Amino acid sequence: MKIPQISIVAPLYNESETFPLLVERINALMDSSPLAIEVVLIDDGSKDDTALRMRQLALTDERYHGVFLSRNHGHQLALTAGIASARGTEAIFVIDGDLQDPPELLPDFYKLLQEGNDVVYAVRKKRKEGFVKKTGYHLFYRLLRSISYVEIPLDSGDFALISRRVVDVLNKMPEESRYLRGMRSWIGFKQIGFEYERDARAAGESKYSFRQLFGLAYNGIFNFSEFPIKFMSRMGVLAILISLIYFLTVVVKKMFFSHVIEGFTSLLFVIILFSGVQLLALGIIGEYVLRIFFQSKNRPLFIIKEEIINREYI
């Protein structure tokens, strides 16, 4: 009986086109590695035949562990399910199923892990994506770095090798709006970056819509920064200062020039200023309230419909 030292965790959603190449490259890695490796594949409610392919593979190859979620829970929760199911005694290797994160880097990551690092995270020095996305990612990571109370590495995603003790802590964190790379940084321990050139998707199109990317960005900002609330305080002070300046202007003109600013324009300016500040404040407070609301329900983060695991492999 083999005890897996490393668990490779890969969430999949409608990845039927990339699946054969993913399995081929992971098999080549496992065949050439002296490590005992298991592969945890998570089907995140796929609508194509990804789940069928996973099931056939898990039933015929004891190294593969299939986790099938009851519906599409999203990338971060699918990853959470895979990490919770992984049995690697030394570390968990998190990759994307679209092969933008090359599994062949595992030996390099493992070498750094053996040097005493608990987290080896990948740093993207080059991305093969469109200009808009690359610019958006670049700006977001630097914005988050500047406002976060946790030092979150620049240009680093979920692609990482995480030691078992960090994984155990991660599994105890029940937050519903998950931003795993931020949670990983918050845990601490010794962490090191490894630069790599991110590949283009092996096949198909990205399953992350702009809406989902914005949702992930919101989780990063609201979960790991006090800036939004402090920003509203500053906006309130600024609005009061503008109002005072406007009021003093009216008083000066009345006292020294016998003229008071009149008309619809001045009234409209005041209404828009205060209404805008109030609506922005309510929106930001609402983001925090919404997260409290979902967390207070205390529902399970994900629901596993089926799991295929070879018990003799442990």
PDB file of C-alpha atoms in Angstrom:
ATOM      1  CA  MET A   1       0.000   0.000   0.000  1.00  0.00           C
ATOM      2  CA  LYS A   2       1.262   3.476  -0.917  1.00  0.00           C
ATOM      3  CA  ILE A   3       0.830   6.621   1.134  1.00  0.00           C
ATOM      4  CA  PRO A   4       0.686   9.663  -1.162  1.00  0.00           C
ATOM      5  CA  GLN A   5       3.323  12.239  -0.305  1.00  0.00           C
ATOM      6  CA  ILE A   6       1.977  14.833  -2.722  1.00  0.00           C
ATOM      7  CA  SER A   7      -1.583  15.515  -3.841  1.00  0.00           C
ATOM      8  CA  ILE A   8      -2.076  17.308  -7.144  1.00  0.00           C
ATOM      9  CA  VAL A   9      -5.384  19.212  -6.951  1.00  0.00           C
ATOM     10  CA  ALA A  10      -7.039  20.409 -10.165  1.00  0.00           C
ATOM     11  CA  PRO A  11     -10.605  21.788 -10.424  1.00  0.00           C
ATOM     12  CA  LEU A  12     -12.355  21.150 -13.740  1.00  0.00           C
ATOM     13  CA  TYR A  13     -15.359  22.817 -15.335  1.00  0.00           C
ATOM     14  CA  ASN A  14     -16.249  21.881 -18.909  1.00  0.00           C
ATOM     15  CA  GLU A  15     -12.663  20.862 -19.656  1.00  0.00           C
ATOM     16  CA  SER A  16     -13.423  17.961 -21.976  1.00  0.00           C
ATOM     17  CA  GLU A  17     -11.076  19.345 -24.641  1.00  0.00           C
ATOM     18  CA  THR A  18      -8.079  19.711 -22.332  1.00  0.00           C
ATOM     19  CA  PHE A  19      -8.718  16.574 -20.260  1.00  0.00           C
ATOM     20  CA  PRO A  20      -6.704  14.051 -22.368  1.00  0.00           C
ATOM     21  CA  LEU A  21      -3.661  16.337 -22.474  1.00  0.00           C
ATOM     22  CA  LEU A  22      -3.956  17.087 -18.751  1.00  0.00           C
ATOM     23  CA  VAL A  23      -3.961  13.374 -17.905  1.00  0.00           C
ATOM     24  CA  GLU A  24      -1.121  12.689 -20.338  1.00  0.00           C
ATOM     25  CA  ARG A  25       1.131  15.343 -18.798  1.00  0.00           C
ATOM     26  CA  ILE A  26       0.297  14.406 -15.208  1.00  0.00           C
ATOM     27  CA  ASN A  27       0.898  10.716 -15.954  1.00  0.00           C
ATOM     28  CA  ALA A  28       4.293  11.560 -17.475  1.00  0.00           C
ATOM     29  CA  LEU A  29       5.133  13.553 -14.340  1.00  0.00           C
ATOM     30  CA  MET A  30       4.092  10.750 -11.975  1.00  0.00           C
ATOM     31  CA  ASP A  31       5.903   8.057 -14.013  1.00  0.00           C
ATOM     32  CA  SER A  32       9.157  10.020 -13.888  1.00  0.00           C
ATOM     33  CA  SER A  33       8.915  11.110 -10.239  1.00  0.00           C
ATOM     34  CA  PRO A  34      10.207   9.109  -7.261  1.00  0.00           C
ATOM     35  CA  LEU A  35       7.443  10.659  -5.133  1.00  0.00           C
ATOM     36  CA  ALA A  36       4.191   8.893  -4.304  1.00  0.00           C
ATOM     37  CA  ILE A  37       1.603  11.163  -5.931  1.00  0.00           C
ATOM     38  CA  GLU A  38      -2.169  11.155  -5.992  1.00  0.00           C
ATOM     39  CA  VAL A  39      -4.263  13.363  -8.245  1.00  0.00           C
ATOM     40  CA  VAL A  40      -7.479  14.906  -6.944  1.00  0.00           C
ATOM     41  CA  LEU A  41      -9.716  16.042  -9.792  1.00  0.00           C
ATOM     42  CA  ILE A  42     -12.806  18.058  -8.904  1.00  0.00           C
ATOM     43  CA  ASP A  43     -15.752  18.272 -11.269  1.00  0.00           C
ATOM     44  CA  ASP A  44     -17.420  21.622 -10.605  1.00  0.00           C
ATOM     45  CA  GLY A  45     -20.807  20.737 -12.111  1.00  0.00           C
ATOM     46  CA  SER A  46     -19.593  20.414 -15.708  1.00  0.00           C
ATOM     47  CA  LYS A  47     -22.183  20.332 -18.487  1.00  0.00           C
ATOM     48  CA  ASP A  48     -20.028  18.408 -20.983  1.00  0.00           C
ATOM     49  CA  ASP A  49     -18.565  14.914 -20.542  1.00  0.00           C
ATOM     50  CA  THR A  50     -15.778  16.012 -18.145  1.00  0.00           C
ATOM     51  CA  ALA A  51     -17.431  14.164 -15.236  1.00  0.00           C
ATOM     52  CA  LEU A  52     -17.753  10.979 -17.294  1.00  0.00           C
ATOM     53  CA  ARG A  53     -14.091  11.080 -18.269  1.00  0.00           C
ATOM     54  CA  MET A  54     -13.116  11.695 -14.640  1.00  0.00           C
ATOM     55  CA  ARG A  55     -15.221   8.778 -13.450  1.00  0.00           C
ATOM     56  CA  GLN A  56     -13.702   6.365 -15.972  1.00  0.00           C
ATOM     57  CA  LEU A  57     -10.187   7.471 -15.061  1.00  0.00           C
ATOM     58  CA  ALA A  58     -10.705   7.263 -11.294  1.00  0.00           C
ATOM     59  CA  LEU A  59     -12.165   3.759 -11.625  1.00  0.00           C
ATOM     60  CA  THR A  60      -9.243   2.466 -13.703  1.00  0.00           C
ATOM     61  CA  ASP A  61      -6.238   4.250 -12.198  1.00  0.00           C
ATOM     62  CA  GLU A  62      -5.789   4.073  -8.424  1.00  0.00           C
ATOM     63  CA  ARG A  63      -3.677   7.220  -8.416  1.00  0.00           C
ATOM     64  CA  TYR A  64      -6.678   9.347  -9.387  1.00  0.00           C
ATOM     65  CA  HIS A  65      -9.245  10.555  -6.872  1.00  0.00           C
ATOM     66  CA  GLY A  66     -12.492  11.927  -8.299  1.00  0.00           C
ATOM     67  CA  VAL A  67     -14.615  14.484  -6.444  1.00  0.00           C
ATOM     68  CA  PHE A  68     -17.951  15.420  -8.051  1.00  0.00           C
ATOM     69  CA  LEU A  69     -19.778  18.477  -6.734  1.00  0.00           C
ATOM     70  CA  SER A  70     -23.573  18.678  -6.776  1.00  0.00           C
ATOM     71  CA  ARG A  71     -23.552  21.841  -8.950  1.00  0.00           C
ATOM     72  CA  ASN A  72     -21.246  24.576 -10.144  1.00  0.00           C
ATOM     73  CA  HIS A  73     -19.902  26.138  -6.926  1.00  0.00           C
ATOM     74  CA  GLY A  74     -17.201  28.247  -8.585  1.00  0.00           C
ATOM     75  CA  HIS A  75     -13.445  27.903  -8.882  1.00  0.00           C
ATOM     76  CA  GLN A  76     -12.502  28.883  -5.322  1.00  0.00           C
ATOM     77  CA  LEU A  77     -14.971  26.522  -3.644  1.00  0.00           C
ATOM     78  CA  ALA A  78     -14.081  23.702  -6.043  1.00  0.00           C
ATOM     79  CA  LEU A  79     -10.449  24.190  -5.045  1.00  0.00           C
ATOM     80  CA  THR A  80     -11.511  24.194  -1.397  1.00  0.00           C
ATOM     81  CA  ALA A  81     -13.276  20.844  -1.886  1.00  0.00           C
ATOM     82  CA  GLY A  82     -10.212  19.364  -3.559  1.00  0.00           C
ATOM     83  CA  ILE A  83      -7.825  20.597  -0.878  1.00  0.00           C
ATOM     84  CA  ALA A  84     -10.120  19.198   1.832  1.00  0.00           C
ATOM     85  CA  SER A  85     -10.184  15.797   0.096  1.00  0.00           C
ATOM     86  CA  ALA A  86      -6.442  15.617  -0.621  1.00  0.00           C
ATOM     87  CA  ARG A  87      -4.457  13.087   1.422  1.00  0.00           C
ATOM     88  CA  GLY A  88      -0.878  14.075   0.614  1.00  0.00           C
ATOM     89  CA  THR A  89       1.210  13.782   3.770  1.00  0.00           C
ATOM     90  CA  GLU A  90       3.848  16.320   2.711  1.00  0.00           C
ATOM     91  CA  ALA A  91       2.144  18.869   0.487  1.00  0.00           C
ATOM     92  CA  ILE A  92      -0.668  19.792  -1.884  1.00  0.00           C
ATOM     93  CA  PHE A  93       0.142  20.972  -5.419  1.00  0.00           C
ATOM     94  CA  VAL A  94      -2.612  23.272  -6.718  1.00  0.00           C
ATOM     95  CA  ILE A  95      -2.916  23.696 -10.494  1.00  0.00           C
ATOM     96  CA  ASP A  96      -5.577  24.740 -13.004  1.00  0.00           C
ATOM     97  CA  GLY A  97      -7.139  22.131 -15.244  1.00  0.00           C
ATOM     98  CA  ASP A  98      -6.608  24.239 -18.375  1.00  0.00           C
ATOM     99  CA  LEU A  99      -2.829  23.590 -18.183  1.00  0.00           C
ATOM    100  CA  GLN A 100      -1.913  27.260 -17.911  1.00  0.00           C
ATOM    101  CA  ASP A 101      -0.086  26.113 -14.774  1.00  0.00           C
ATOM    102  CA  PRO A 102       2.471  23.510 -15.973  1.00  0.00           C
ATOM    103  CA  PRO A 103       2.451  20.441 -13.682  1.00  0.00           C
ATOM    104  CA  GLU A 104       6.038  19.738 -14.765  1.00  0.00           C
ATOM    105  CA  LEU A 105       7.198  22.429 -12.313  1.00  0.00           C
ATOM    106  CA  LEU A 106       6.426  20.156  -9.341  1.00  0.00           C
ATOM    107  CA  PRO A 107      10.079  18.970  -8.911  1.00  0.00           C
ATOM    108  CA  ASP A 108      11.288  22.594  -8.783  1.00  0.00           C
ATOM    109  CA  PHE A 109       8.601  23.519  -6.261  1.00  0.00           C
ATOM    110  CA  TYR A 110       9.305  20.414  -4.178  1.00  0.00           C
ATOM    111  CA  LYS A 111      13.003  21.260  -4.011  1.00  0.00           C
ATOM    112  CA  LEU A 112      12.142  24.652  -2.480  1.00  0.00           C
ATOM    113  CA  LEU A 113       9.726  22.938  -0.073  1.00  0.00           C
ATOM    114  CA  GLN A 114      12.536  20.668   1.134  1.00  0.00           C
ATOM    115  CA  GLU A 115      14.654  23.749   1.811  1.00  0.00           C
ATOM    116  CA  GLY A 116      12.260  24.712   4.595  1.00  0.00           C
ATOM    117  CA  ASN A 117       9.554  26.678   2.806  1.00  0.00           C
ATOM    118  CA  ASP A 118       5.932  25.923   3.680  1.00  0.00           C
ATOM    119  CA  VAL A 119       4.434  27.612   0.633  1.00  0.00           C
ATOM    120  CA  VAL A 120       6.011  27.812  -2.797  1.00  0.00           C
ATOM    121  CA  TYR A 121       3.818  30.082  -4.905  1.00  0.00           C
ATOM    122  CA  ALA A 122       4.198  30.763  -8.606  1.00  0.00           C
ATOM    123  CA  VAL A 123       4.852  34.321  -9.806  1.00  0.00           C
ATOM    124  CA  ARG A 124       3.738  35.068 -13.341  1.00  0.00           C
ATOM    125  CA  LYS A 125       6.500  36.975 -15.108  1.00  0.00           C
ATOM    126  CA  LYS A 126       4.684  36.783 -18.428  1.00  0.00           C
ATOM    127  CA  ARG A 127       1.064  36.053 -19.359  1.00  0.00           C
ATOM    128  CA  LYS A 128      -0.194  34.901 -22.752  1.00  0.00           C
ATOM    129  CA  GLU A 129      -3.528  36.693 -22.554  1.00  0.00           C
ATOM    130  CA  GLY A 130      -5.213  39.717 -24.094  1.00  0.00           C
ATOM    131  CA  PHE A 131      -4.064  43.267 -23.377  1.00  0.00           C
ATOM    132  CA  VAL A 132      -7.189  44.189 -21.385  1.00  0.00           C
ATOM    133  CA  LYS A 133      -6.904  41.181 -19.074  1.00  0.00           C
ATOM    134  CA  LYS A 134      -3.161  41.566 -18.568  1.00  0.00           C
ATOM    135  CA  THR A 135      -3.548  45.251 -17.748  1.00  0.00           C
ATOM    136  CA  GLY A 136      -6.448  44.548 -15.392  1.00  0.00           C
ATOM    137  CA  TYR A 137      -4.540  41.840 -13.526  1.00  0.00           C
ATOM    138  CA  HIS A 138      -1.441  44.041 -13.288  1.00  0.00           C
ATOM    139  CA  LEU A 139      -3.361  46.980 -11.825  1.00  0.00           C
ATOM    140  CA  PHE A 140      -5.473  44.869  -9.473  1.00  0.00           C
ATOM    141  CA  TYR A 141      -2.555  43.064  -7.835  1.00  0.00           C
ATOM    142  CA  ARG A 142      -0.802  46.360  -7.178  1.00  0.00           C
ATOM    143  CA  LEU A 143      -3.957  47.982  -5.859  1.00  0.00           C
ATOM    144  CA  LEU A 144      -4.589  45.048  -3.517  1.00  0.00           C
ATOM    145  CA  ARG A 145      -0.958  45.057  -2.374  1.00  0.00           C
ATOM    146  CA  SER A 146      -1.177  48.763  -1.520  1.00  0.00           C
ATOM    147  CA  ILE A 147      -4.400  48.536   0.531  1.00  0.00           C
ATOM    148  CA  SER A 148      -4.226  45.066   2.089  1.00  0.00           C
ATOM    149  CA  TYR A 149      -3.291  44.500   5.721  1.00  0.00           C
ATOM    150  CA  VAL A 150      -1.697  41.191   4.615  1.00  0.00           C
ATOM    151  CA  GLU A 151       1.309  41.084   2.302  1.00  0.00           C
ATOM    152  CA  ILE A 152      -0.132  39.337  -0.754  1.00  0.00           C
ATOM    153  CA  PRO A 153       2.524  38.564  -3.414  1.00  0.00           C
ATOM    154  CA  LEU A 154       2.277  40.416  -6.713  1.00  0.00           C
ATOM    155  CA  ASP A 155       1.229  38.499  -9.849  1.00  0.00           C
ATOM    156  CA  SER A 156       0.646  35.294  -7.901  1.00  0.00           C
ATOM    157  CA  GLY A 157      -2.457  33.148  -8.301  1.00  0.00           C
ATOM    158  CA  ASP A 158      -3.564  29.868  -6.747  1.00  0.00           C
ATOM    159  CA  PHE A 159      -0.799  27.854  -8.455  1.00  0.00           C
ATOM    160  CA  ALA A 160       1.338  26.735  -5.510  1.00  0.00           C
ATOM    161  CA  LEU A 161       2.810  23.885  -3.515  1.00  0.00           C
ATOM    162  CA  ILE A 162       1.474  24.080   0.048  1.00  0.00           C
ATOM    163  CA  SER A 163       2.816  22.075   2.983  1.00  0.00           C
ATOM    164  CA  ARG A 164       0.501  19.799   4.934  1.00  0.00           C
ATOM    165  CA  ARG A 165       0.541  21.973   8.063  1.00  0.00           C
ATOM    166  CA  VAL A 166      -0.553  25.011   6.054  1.00  0.00           C
ATOM    167  CA  VAL A 167      -3.269  22.928   4.366  1.00  0.00           C
ATOM    168  CA  ASP A 168      -4.543  21.779   7.771  1.00  0.00           C
ATOM    169  CA  VAL A 169      -4.924  25.420   8.847  1.00  0.00           C
ATOM    170  CA  LEU A 170      -6.560  26.319   5.531  1.00  0.00           C
ATOM    171  CA  ASN A 171      -9.124  23.542   6.001  1.00  0.00           C
ATOM    172  CA  LYS A 172     -10.117  25.047   9.363  1.00  0.00           C
ATOM    173  CA  MET A 173     -10.955  28.427   7.841  1.00  0.00           C
ATOM    174  CA  PRO A 174     -14.716  28.420   7.156  1.00  0.00           C
ATOM    175  CA  GLU A 175     -15.145  31.742   5.368  1.00  0.00           C
ATOM    176  CA  GLU A 176     -17.730  31.656   2.612  1.00  0.00           C
ATOM    177  CA  SER A 177     -16.394  34.369   0.283  1.00  0.00           C
ATOM    178  CA  ARG A 178     -13.034  32.750  -0.316  1.00  0.00           C
ATOM    179  CA  TYR A 179      -9.908  34.301  -1.770  1.00  0.00           C
ATOM    180  CA  LEU A 180      -7.479  31.424  -1.365  1.00  0.00           C
ATOM    181  CA  ARG A 181      -4.281  33.222  -2.315  1.00  0.00           C
ATOM    182  CA  GLY A 182      -5.037  35.837   0.340  1.00  0.00           C
ATOM    183  CA  MET A 183      -5.921  33.187   2.931  1.00  0.00           C
ATOM    184  CA  ARG A 184      -2.680  31.394   2.108  1.00  0.00           C
ATOM    185  CA  SER A 185      -0.712  34.592   2.719  1.00  0.00           C
ATOM    186  CA  TRP A 186      -2.614  35.347   5.933  1.00  0.00           C
ATOM    187  CA  ILE A 187      -1.659  31.954   7.429  1.00  0.00           C
ATOM    188  CA  GLY A 188       1.998  32.876   7.271  1.00  0.00           C
ATOM    189  CA  PHE A 189       4.917  30.460   7.779  1.00  0.00           C
ATOM    190  CA  LYS A 190       7.866  30.648   5.396  1.00  0.00           C
ATOM    191  CA  GLN A 191       6.770  31.399   1.838  1.00  0.00           C
ATOM    192  CA  ILE A 192       8.771  31.876  -1.337  1.00  0.00           C
ATOM    193  CA  GLY A 193       7.944  32.791  -4.931  1.00  0.00           C
ATOM    194  CA  PHE A 194       8.976  30.923  -8.063  1.00  0.00           C
ATOM    195  CA  GLU A 195       8.882  32.819 -11.363  1.00  0.00           C
ATOM    196  CA  TYR A 196       7.434  31.128 -14.413  1.00  0.00           C
ATOM    197  CA  GLU A 197       5.962  32.028 -17.777  1.00  0.00           C
ATOM    198  CA  ARG A 198       2.264  31.278 -17.776  1.00  0.00           C
ATOM    199  CA  ASP A 199       1.118  29.313 -20.804  1.00  0.00           C
ATOM    200  CA  ALA A 200      -1.966  29.965 -22.884  1.00  0.00           C
ATOM    201  CA  ARG A 201      -4.919  27.609 -22.432  1.00  0.00           C
ATOM    202  CA  ALA A 202      -4.245  24.192 -23.918  1.00  0.00           C
ATOM    203  CA  ALA A 203      -7.685  24.217 -25.597  1.00  0.00           C
ATOM    204  CA  GLY A 204     -11.103  25.817 -25.365  1.00  0.00           C
ATOM    205  CA  GLU A 205     -12.005  29.152 -23.821  1.00  0.00           C
ATOM    206  CA  SER A 206     -11.613  30.559 -20.333  1.00  0.00           C
ATOM    207  CA  LYS A 207     -14.448  29.622 -17.960  1.00  0.00           C
ATOM    208  CA  TYR A 208     -13.794  32.699 -15.821  1.00  0.00           C
ATOM    209  CA  SER A 209     -16.135  35.454 -17.038  1.00  0.00           C
ATOM    210  CA  PHE A 210     -15.405  39.120 -16.333  1.00  0.00           C
ATOM    211  CA  ARG A 211     -18.219  39.048 -13.786  1.00  0.00           C
ATOM    212  CA  GLN A 212     -16.539  36.171 -11.930  1.00  0.00           C
ATOM    213  CA  LEU A 213     -13.174  37.916 -12.105  1.00  0.00           C
ATOM    214  CA  PHE A 214     -14.705  41.037 -10.587  1.00  0.00           C
ATOM    215  CA  GLY A 215     -16.320  38.884  -7.871  1.00  0.00           C
ATOM    216  CA  LEU A 216     -12.943  37.349  -7.048  1.00  0.00           C
ATOM    217  CA  ALA A 217     -11.368  40.809  -6.968  1.00  0.00           C
ATOM    218  CA  TYR A 218     -14.112  42.037  -4.611  1.00  0.00           C
ATOM    219  CA  ASN A 219     -13.422  39.120  -2.261  1.00  0.00           C
ATOM    220  CA  GLY A 220      -9.743  40.012  -2.242  1.00  0.00           C
ATOM    221  CA  ILE A 221     -10.409  43.680  -1.479  1.00  0.00           C
ATOM    222  CA  PHE A 222     -13.212  43.315   1.079  1.00  0.00           C
ATOM    223  CA  ASN A 223     -11.741  40.265   2.846  1.00  0.00           C
ATOM    224  CA  PHE A 224      -8.181  41.513   3.198  1.00  0.00           C
ATOM    225  CA  SER A 225      -8.414  45.281   3.400  1.00  0.00           C
ATOM    226  CA  GLU A 226      -9.863  47.916   5.704  1.00  0.00           C
ATOM    227  CA  PHE A 227      -9.512  50.496   2.944  1.00  0.00           C
ATOM    228  CA  PRO A 228     -13.153  50.575   1.698  1.00  0.00           C
ATOM    229  CA  ILE A 229     -14.528  51.581   5.114  1.00  0.00           C
ATOM    230  CA  LYS A 230     -11.696  54.057   5.749  1.00  0.00           C
ATOM    231  CA  PHE A 231     -12.199  55.415   2.257  1.00  0.00           C
ATOM    232  CA  MET A 232     -15.818  56.234   3.112  1.00  0.00           C
ATOM    233  CA  SER A 233     -14.715  58.096   6.237  1.00  0.00           C
ATOM    234  CA  ARG A 234     -12.344  60.160   4.136  1.00  0.00           C
ATOM    235  CA  MET A 235     -15.051  60.773   1.549  1.00  0.00           C
ATOM    236  CA  GLY A 236     -17.348  61.990   4.312  1.00  0.00           C
ATOM    237  CA  VAL A 237     -14.709  64.400   5.596  1.00  0.00           C
ATOM    238  CA  LEU A 238     -14.025  65.613   2.058  1.00  0.00           C
ATOM    239  CA  ALA A 239     -17.754  66.173   1.443  1.00  0.00           C
ATOM    240  CA  ILE A 240     -18.021  68.182   4.666  1.00  0.00           C
ATOM    241  CA  LEU A 241     -14.977  70.309   3.699  1.00  0.00           C
ATOM    242  CA  ILE A 242     -16.431  71.011   0.253  1.00  0.00           C
ATOM    243  CA  SER A 243     -19.747  71.953   1.856  1.00  0.00           C
ATOM    244  CA  LEU A 244     -18.012  74.263   4.346  1.00  0.00           C
ATOM    245  CA  ILE A 245     -16.050  75.953   1.575  1.00  0.00           C
ATOM    246  CA  TYR A 246     -19.248  76.389  -0.397  1.00  0.00           C
ATOM    247  CA  PHE A 247     -21.027  77.775   2.699  1.00  0.00           C
ATOM    248  CA  LEU A 248     -18.197  80.235   3.445  1.00  0.00           C
ATOM    249  CA  THR A 249     -18.256  81.396  -0.156  1.00  0.00           C
ATOM    250  CA  VAL A 250     -21.966  82.181   0.174  1.00  0.00           C
ATOM    251  CA  VAL A 251     -21.410  84.032   3.492  1.00  0.00           C
ATOM    252  CA  VAL A 252     -18.526  86.127   2.093  1.00  0.00           C
ATOM    253  CA  LYS A 253     -20.526  87.089  -0.972  1.00  0.00           C
ATOM    254  CA  LYS A 254     -23.508  88.033   1.192  1.00  0.00           C
ATOM    255  CA  MET A 255     -21.475  90.127   3.674  1.00  0.00           C
ATOM    256  CA  PHE A 256     -19.116  91.919   1.315  1.00  0.00           C
ATOM    257  CA  PHE A 257     -20.810  91.868  -2.060  1.00  0.00           C
ATOM    258  CA  SER A 258     -24.480  91.754  -1.011  1.00  0.00           C
ATOM    259  CA  HIS A 259     -24.997  88.854  -3.335  1.00  0.00           C
ATOM    260  CA  VAL A 260     -26.101  85.312  -2.535  1.00  0.00           C
ATOM    261  CA  ILE A 261     -25.523  82.470  -4.994  1.00  0.00           C
ATOM    262  CA  GLU A 262     -28.902  81.464  -6.274  1.00  0.00           C
ATOM    263  CA  GLY A 263     -30.408  79.133  -8.795  1.00  0.00           C
ATOM    264  CA  PHE A 264     -30.961  75.539  -9.693  1.00  0.00           C
ATOM    265  CA  THR A 265     -27.309  74.760 -10.471  1.00  0.00           C
ATOM    266  CA  SER A 266     -26.014  75.389  -6.939  1.00  0.00           C
ATOM    267  CA  LEU A 267     -28.846  73.370  -5.399  1.00  0.00           C
ATOM    268  CA  LEU A 268     -28.259  70.527  -7.846  1.00  0.00           C
ATOM    269  CA  PHE A 269     -24.545  70.495  -6.971  1.00  0.00           C
ATOM    270  CA  VAL A 270     -25.249  70.039  -3.249  1.00  0.00           C
ATOM    271  CA  ILE A 271     -27.878  67.343  -3.832  1.00  0.00           C
ATOM    272  CA  ILE A 272     -25.660  65.324  -6.190  1.00  0.00           C
ATOM    273  CA  LEU A 273     -22.639  65.616  -3.888  1.00  0.00           C
ATOM    274  CA  PHE A 274     -24.359  64.347  -0.759  1.00  0.00           C
ATOM    275  CA  SER A 275     -26.536  61.790  -2.547  1.00  0.00           C
ATOM    276  CA  GLY A 276     -23.503  60.324  -4.298  1.00  0.00           C
ATOM    277  CA  VAL A 277     -21.495  60.063  -1.081  1.00  0.00           C
ATOM    278  CA  GLN A 278     -24.415  58.445   0.753  1.00  0.00           C
ATOM    279  CA  LEU A 279     -25.122  55.904  -2.002  1.00  0.00           C
ATOM    280  CA  LEU A 280     -21.432  54.997  -2.245  1.00  0.00           C
ATOM    281  CA  ALA A 281     -21.280  54.560   1.533  1.00  0.00           C
ATOM    282  CA  LEU A 282     -24.372  52.345   1.501  1.00  0.00           C
ATOM    283  CA  GLY A 283     -22.924  50.255  -1.313  1.00  0.00           C
ATOM    284  CA  ILE A 284     -19.650  49.642   0.528  1.00  0.00           C
ATOM    285  CA  ILE A 285     -21.407  48.864   3.809  1.00  0.00           C
ATOM    286  CA  GLY A 286     -23.717  46.564   1.844  1.00  0.00           C
ATOM    287  CA  GLU A 287     -20.741  44.536   0.589  1.00  0.00           C
ATOM    288  CA  TYR A 288     -19.697  43.832   4.168  1.00  0.00           C
ATOM    289  CA  VAL A 289     -23.271  43.146   5.323  1.00  0.00           C
ATOM    290  CA  LEU A 290     -23.783  40.742   2.417  1.00  0.00           C
ATOM    291  CA  ARG A 291     -20.698  38.764   3.430  1.00  0.00           C
ATOM    292  CA  ILE A 292     -21.864  38.661   7.057  1.00  0.00           C
ATOM    293  CA  PHE A 293     -25.307  37.523   5.877  1.00  0.00           C
ATOM    294  CA  PHE A 294     -23.976  34.610   3.831  1.00  0.00           C
ATOM    295  CA  GLN A 295     -21.476  33.609   6.522  1.00  0.00           C
ATOM    296  CA  SER A 296     -24.144  33.679   9.259  1.00  0.00           C
ATOM    297  CA  LYS A 297     -26.222  31.075   7.412  1.00  0.00           C
ATOM    298  CA  ASN A 298     -23.490  28.576   8.264  1.00  0.00           C
ATOM    299  CA  ARG A 299     -24.247  26.448   5.215  1.00  0.00           C
ATOM    300  CA  PRO A 300     -21.618  23.972   3.987  1.00  0.00           C
ATOM    301  CA  LEU A 301     -19.190  25.577   1.562  1.00  0.00           C
ATOM    302  CA  PHE A 302     -19.770  22.856  -1.014  1.00  0.00           C
ATOM    303  CA  ILE A 303     -21.772  19.647  -1.474  1.00  0.00           C
ATOM    304  CA  ILE A 304     -20.078  16.528  -2.791  1.00  0.00           C
ATOM    305  CA  LYS A 305     -22.439  14.449  -4.921  1.00  0.00           C
ATOM    306  CA  GLU A 306     -20.042  11.561  -5.446  1.00  0.00           C
ATOM    307  CA  GLU A 307     -16.472  10.655  -4.629  1.00  0.00           C
ATOM    308  CA  ILE A 308     -14.352   7.923  -6.200  1.00  0.00           C
ATOM    309  CA  ILE A 309     -11.326   6.980  -4.192  1.00  0.00           C
ATOM    310  CA  ASN A 310      -9.183   3.860  -4.049  1.00  0.00           C
ATOM    311  CA  ARG A 311      -8.985   3.115  -0.334  1.00  0.00           C
ATOM    312  CA  GLU A 312      -6.071   0.762  -0.828  1.00  0.00           C
ATOM    313  CA  TYR A 313      -3.978   3.653  -2.045  1.00  0.00           C
ATOM    314  CA  ILE A 314      -3.802   4.979   1.508  1.00  0.00           C
TER     315      ILE A 314
END
